[in-house]
PDB file of C-alpha atoms in Angstrom:
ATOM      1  CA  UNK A   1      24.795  -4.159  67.126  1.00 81.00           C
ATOM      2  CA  UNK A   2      24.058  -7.009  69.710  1.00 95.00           C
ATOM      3  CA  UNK A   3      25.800  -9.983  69.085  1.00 97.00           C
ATOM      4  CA  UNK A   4      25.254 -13.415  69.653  1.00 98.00           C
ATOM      5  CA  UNK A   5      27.408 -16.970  70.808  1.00 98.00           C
ATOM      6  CA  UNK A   6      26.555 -19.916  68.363  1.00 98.00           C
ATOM      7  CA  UNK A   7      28.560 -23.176  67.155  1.00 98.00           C
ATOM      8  CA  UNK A   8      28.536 -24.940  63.887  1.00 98.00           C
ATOM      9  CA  UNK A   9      28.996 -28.437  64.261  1.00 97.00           C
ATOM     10  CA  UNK A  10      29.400 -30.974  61.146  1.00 97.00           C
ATOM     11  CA  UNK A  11      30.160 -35.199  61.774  1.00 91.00           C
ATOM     12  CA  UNK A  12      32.785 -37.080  60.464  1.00 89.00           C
ATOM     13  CA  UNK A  13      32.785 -40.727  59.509  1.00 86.00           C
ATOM     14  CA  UNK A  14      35.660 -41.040  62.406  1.00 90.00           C
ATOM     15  CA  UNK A  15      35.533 -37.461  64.288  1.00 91.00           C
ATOM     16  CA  UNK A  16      33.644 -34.192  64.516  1.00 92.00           C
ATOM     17  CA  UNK A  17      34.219 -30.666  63.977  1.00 94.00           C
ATOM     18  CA  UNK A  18      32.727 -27.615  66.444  1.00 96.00           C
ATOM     19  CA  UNK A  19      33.562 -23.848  66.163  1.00 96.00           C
ATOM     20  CA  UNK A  20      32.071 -21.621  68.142  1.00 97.00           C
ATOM     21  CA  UNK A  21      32.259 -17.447  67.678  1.00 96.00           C
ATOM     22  CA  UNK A  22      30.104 -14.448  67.728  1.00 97.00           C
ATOM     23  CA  UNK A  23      27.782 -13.373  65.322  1.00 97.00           C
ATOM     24  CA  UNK A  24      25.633 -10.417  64.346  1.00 96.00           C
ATOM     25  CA  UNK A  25      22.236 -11.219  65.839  1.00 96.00           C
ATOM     26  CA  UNK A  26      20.618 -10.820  62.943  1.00 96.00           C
ATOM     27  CA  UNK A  27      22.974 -12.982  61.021  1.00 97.00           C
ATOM     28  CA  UNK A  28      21.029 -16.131  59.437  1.00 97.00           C
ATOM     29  CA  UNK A  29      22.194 -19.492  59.432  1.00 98.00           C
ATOM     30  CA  UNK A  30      23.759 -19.142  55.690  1.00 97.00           C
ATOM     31  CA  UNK A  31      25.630 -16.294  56.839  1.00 97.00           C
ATOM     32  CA  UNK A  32      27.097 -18.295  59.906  1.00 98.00           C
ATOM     33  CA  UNK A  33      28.057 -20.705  58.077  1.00 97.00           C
ATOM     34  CA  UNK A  34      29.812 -19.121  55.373  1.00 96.00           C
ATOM     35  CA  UNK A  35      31.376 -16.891  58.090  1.00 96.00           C
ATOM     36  CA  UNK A  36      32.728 -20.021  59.748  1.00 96.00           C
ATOM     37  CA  UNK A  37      35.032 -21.078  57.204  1.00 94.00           C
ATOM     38  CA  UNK A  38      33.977 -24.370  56.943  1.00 96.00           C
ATOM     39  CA  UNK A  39      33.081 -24.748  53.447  1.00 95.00           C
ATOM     40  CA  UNK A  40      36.564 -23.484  52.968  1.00 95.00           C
ATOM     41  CA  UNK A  41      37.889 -26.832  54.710  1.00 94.00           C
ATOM     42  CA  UNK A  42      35.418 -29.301  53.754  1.00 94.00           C
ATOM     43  CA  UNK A  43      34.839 -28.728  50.095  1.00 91.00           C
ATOM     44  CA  UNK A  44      32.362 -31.639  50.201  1.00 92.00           C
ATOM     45  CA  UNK A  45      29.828 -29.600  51.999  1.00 94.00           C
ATOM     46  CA  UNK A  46      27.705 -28.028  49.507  1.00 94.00           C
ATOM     47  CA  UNK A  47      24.853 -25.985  50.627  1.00 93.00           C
ATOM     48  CA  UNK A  48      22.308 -26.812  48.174  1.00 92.00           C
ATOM     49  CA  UNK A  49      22.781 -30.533  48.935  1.00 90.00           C
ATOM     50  CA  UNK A  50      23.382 -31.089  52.634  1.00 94.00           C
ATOM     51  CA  UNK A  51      20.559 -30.546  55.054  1.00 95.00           C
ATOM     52  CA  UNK A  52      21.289 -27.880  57.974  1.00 97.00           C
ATOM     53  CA  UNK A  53      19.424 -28.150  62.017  1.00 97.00           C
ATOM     54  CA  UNK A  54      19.828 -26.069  64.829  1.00 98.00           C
ATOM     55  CA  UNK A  55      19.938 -28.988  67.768  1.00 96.00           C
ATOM     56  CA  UNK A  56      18.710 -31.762  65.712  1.00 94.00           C
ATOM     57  CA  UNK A  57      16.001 -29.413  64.500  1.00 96.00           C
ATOM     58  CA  UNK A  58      15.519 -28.877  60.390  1.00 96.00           C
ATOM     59  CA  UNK A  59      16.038 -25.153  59.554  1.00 98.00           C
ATOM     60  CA  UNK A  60      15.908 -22.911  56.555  1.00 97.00           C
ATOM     61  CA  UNK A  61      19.295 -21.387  55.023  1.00 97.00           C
ATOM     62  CA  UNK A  62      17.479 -17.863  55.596  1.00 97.00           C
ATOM     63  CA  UNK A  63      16.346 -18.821  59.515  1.00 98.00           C
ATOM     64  CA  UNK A  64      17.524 -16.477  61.712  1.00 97.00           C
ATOM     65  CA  UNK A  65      19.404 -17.193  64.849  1.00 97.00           C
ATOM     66  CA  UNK A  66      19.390 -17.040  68.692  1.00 97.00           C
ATOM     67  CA  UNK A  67      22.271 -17.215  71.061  1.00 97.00           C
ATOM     68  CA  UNK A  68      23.554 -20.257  72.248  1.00 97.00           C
ATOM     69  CA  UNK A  69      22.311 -21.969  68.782  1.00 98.00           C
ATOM     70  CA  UNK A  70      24.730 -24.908  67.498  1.00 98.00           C
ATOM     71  CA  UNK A  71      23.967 -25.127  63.546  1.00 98.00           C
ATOM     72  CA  UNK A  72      24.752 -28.551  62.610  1.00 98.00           C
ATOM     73  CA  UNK A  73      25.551 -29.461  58.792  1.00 98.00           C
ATOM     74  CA  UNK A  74      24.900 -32.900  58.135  1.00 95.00           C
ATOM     75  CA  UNK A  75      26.216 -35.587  56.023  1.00 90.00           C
ATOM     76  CA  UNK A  76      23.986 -37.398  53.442  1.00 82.00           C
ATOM     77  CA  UNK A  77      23.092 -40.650  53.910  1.00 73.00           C
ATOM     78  CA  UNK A  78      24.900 -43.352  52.619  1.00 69.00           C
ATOM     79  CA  UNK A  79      21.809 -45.697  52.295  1.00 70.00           C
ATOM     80  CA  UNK A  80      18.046 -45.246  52.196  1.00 76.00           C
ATOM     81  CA  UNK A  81      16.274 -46.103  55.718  1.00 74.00           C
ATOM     82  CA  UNK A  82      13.132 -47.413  53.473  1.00 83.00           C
ATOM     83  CA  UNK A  83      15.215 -49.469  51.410  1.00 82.00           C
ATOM     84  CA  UNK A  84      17.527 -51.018  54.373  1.00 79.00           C
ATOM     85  CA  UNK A  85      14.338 -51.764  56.456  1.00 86.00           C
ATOM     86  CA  UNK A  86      12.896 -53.618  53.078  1.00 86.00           C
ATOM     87  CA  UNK A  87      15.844 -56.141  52.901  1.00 85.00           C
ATOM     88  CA  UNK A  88      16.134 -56.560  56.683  1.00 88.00           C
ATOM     89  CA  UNK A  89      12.358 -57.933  56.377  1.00 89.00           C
ATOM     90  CA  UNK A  90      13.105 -60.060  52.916  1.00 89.00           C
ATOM     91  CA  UNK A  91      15.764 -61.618  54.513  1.00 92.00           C
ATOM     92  CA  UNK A  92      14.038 -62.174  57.735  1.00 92.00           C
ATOM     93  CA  UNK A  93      10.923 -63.722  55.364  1.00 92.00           C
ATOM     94  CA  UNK A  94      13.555 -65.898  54.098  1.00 93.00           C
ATOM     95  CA  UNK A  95      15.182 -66.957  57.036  1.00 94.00           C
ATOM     96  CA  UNK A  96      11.566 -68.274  58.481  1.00 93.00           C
ATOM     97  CA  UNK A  97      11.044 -70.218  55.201  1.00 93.00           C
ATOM     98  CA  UNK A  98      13.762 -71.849  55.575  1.00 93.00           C
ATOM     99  CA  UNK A  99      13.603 -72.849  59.240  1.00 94.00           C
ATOM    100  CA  UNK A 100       9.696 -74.304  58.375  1.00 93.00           C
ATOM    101  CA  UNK A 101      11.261 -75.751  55.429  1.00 93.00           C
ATOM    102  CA  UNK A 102      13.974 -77.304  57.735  1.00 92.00           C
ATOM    103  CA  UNK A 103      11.424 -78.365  60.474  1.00 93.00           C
ATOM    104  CA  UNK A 104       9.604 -79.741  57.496  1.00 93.00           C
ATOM    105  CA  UNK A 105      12.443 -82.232  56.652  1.00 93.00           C
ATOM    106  CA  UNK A 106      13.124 -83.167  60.167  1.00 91.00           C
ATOM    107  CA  UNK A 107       9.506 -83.744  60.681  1.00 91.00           C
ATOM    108  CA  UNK A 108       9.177 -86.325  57.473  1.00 90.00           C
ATOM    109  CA  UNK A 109      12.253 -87.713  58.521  1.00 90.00           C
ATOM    110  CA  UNK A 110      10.735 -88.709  61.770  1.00 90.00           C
ATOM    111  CA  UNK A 111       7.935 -90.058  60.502  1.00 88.00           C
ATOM    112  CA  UNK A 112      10.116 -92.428  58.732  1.00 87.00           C
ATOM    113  CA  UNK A 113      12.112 -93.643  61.404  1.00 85.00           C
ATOM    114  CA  UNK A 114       9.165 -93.960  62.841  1.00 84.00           C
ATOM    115  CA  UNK A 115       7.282 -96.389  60.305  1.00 82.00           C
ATOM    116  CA  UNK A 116      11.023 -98.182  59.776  1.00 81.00           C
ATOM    117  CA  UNK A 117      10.849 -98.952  63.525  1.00 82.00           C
ATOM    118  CA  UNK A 118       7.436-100.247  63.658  1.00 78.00           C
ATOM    119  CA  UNK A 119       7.854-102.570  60.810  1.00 70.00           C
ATOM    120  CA  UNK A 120      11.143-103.913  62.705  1.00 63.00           C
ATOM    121  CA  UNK A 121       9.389-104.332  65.964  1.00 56.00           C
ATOM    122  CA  UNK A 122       6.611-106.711  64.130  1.00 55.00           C
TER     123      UNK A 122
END
């Protein structure tokens, strides 16, 4: 049987682990994996809940492979993107009310100084 040169790859908060072997060429990317070893040393991986690509691509468990293919497990994420990009904006929202609010105040105060001065240059 033909075989084929892949790579699993998983990320790390503070490193990264790559293995590379050989594979049937019919193997799919479940069987790689659990092949690997690597749910044997990172018992936090569990299939059912972390995503898999091949080169930043999405795949299915029961994709087949091709050689040269790096499967990459990932992580999931510690925060939503949706939810992060809502608070950036609220607190940018914020930030401009303020300023105008500030801008605001210096404005009136101004204006006072102003009318104080021309009622002491009378």
């Amino acid at each position: 049987m033909e075989q084929i040169h892949i790579e699993i790859a998983y990320a790390l908060p503070h490193s990264h682990y790559l293995k590379s072997f050989t594979v049937d060429a019919s193997t799919t990317v479940q069987t790689a994996i659990l092949q690997s070893g690597i749910l044997q040393q990172f018992a936090e991986i569990d299939l059912r809940e972390n995503k898999v690509g091949v080169f930043g691509r999405p795949v299915k468990l029961t994709d087949g492979l091709k050689n040269g293919d790096r499967i990459e497990i990932y992580r999931p994420l510690l925060a939503d993107p949706k939810e992060i990009r809502r608070k950036r904006a609220a607190q940018q929202q914020e930030q401009q009310q303020e300023q105008q609010q500030k801008q605001q105040r210096e404005l009136a105060a101004q204006k006072a100084a102003e009318k104080l001065n021309k009622g002491e240059t009378r």
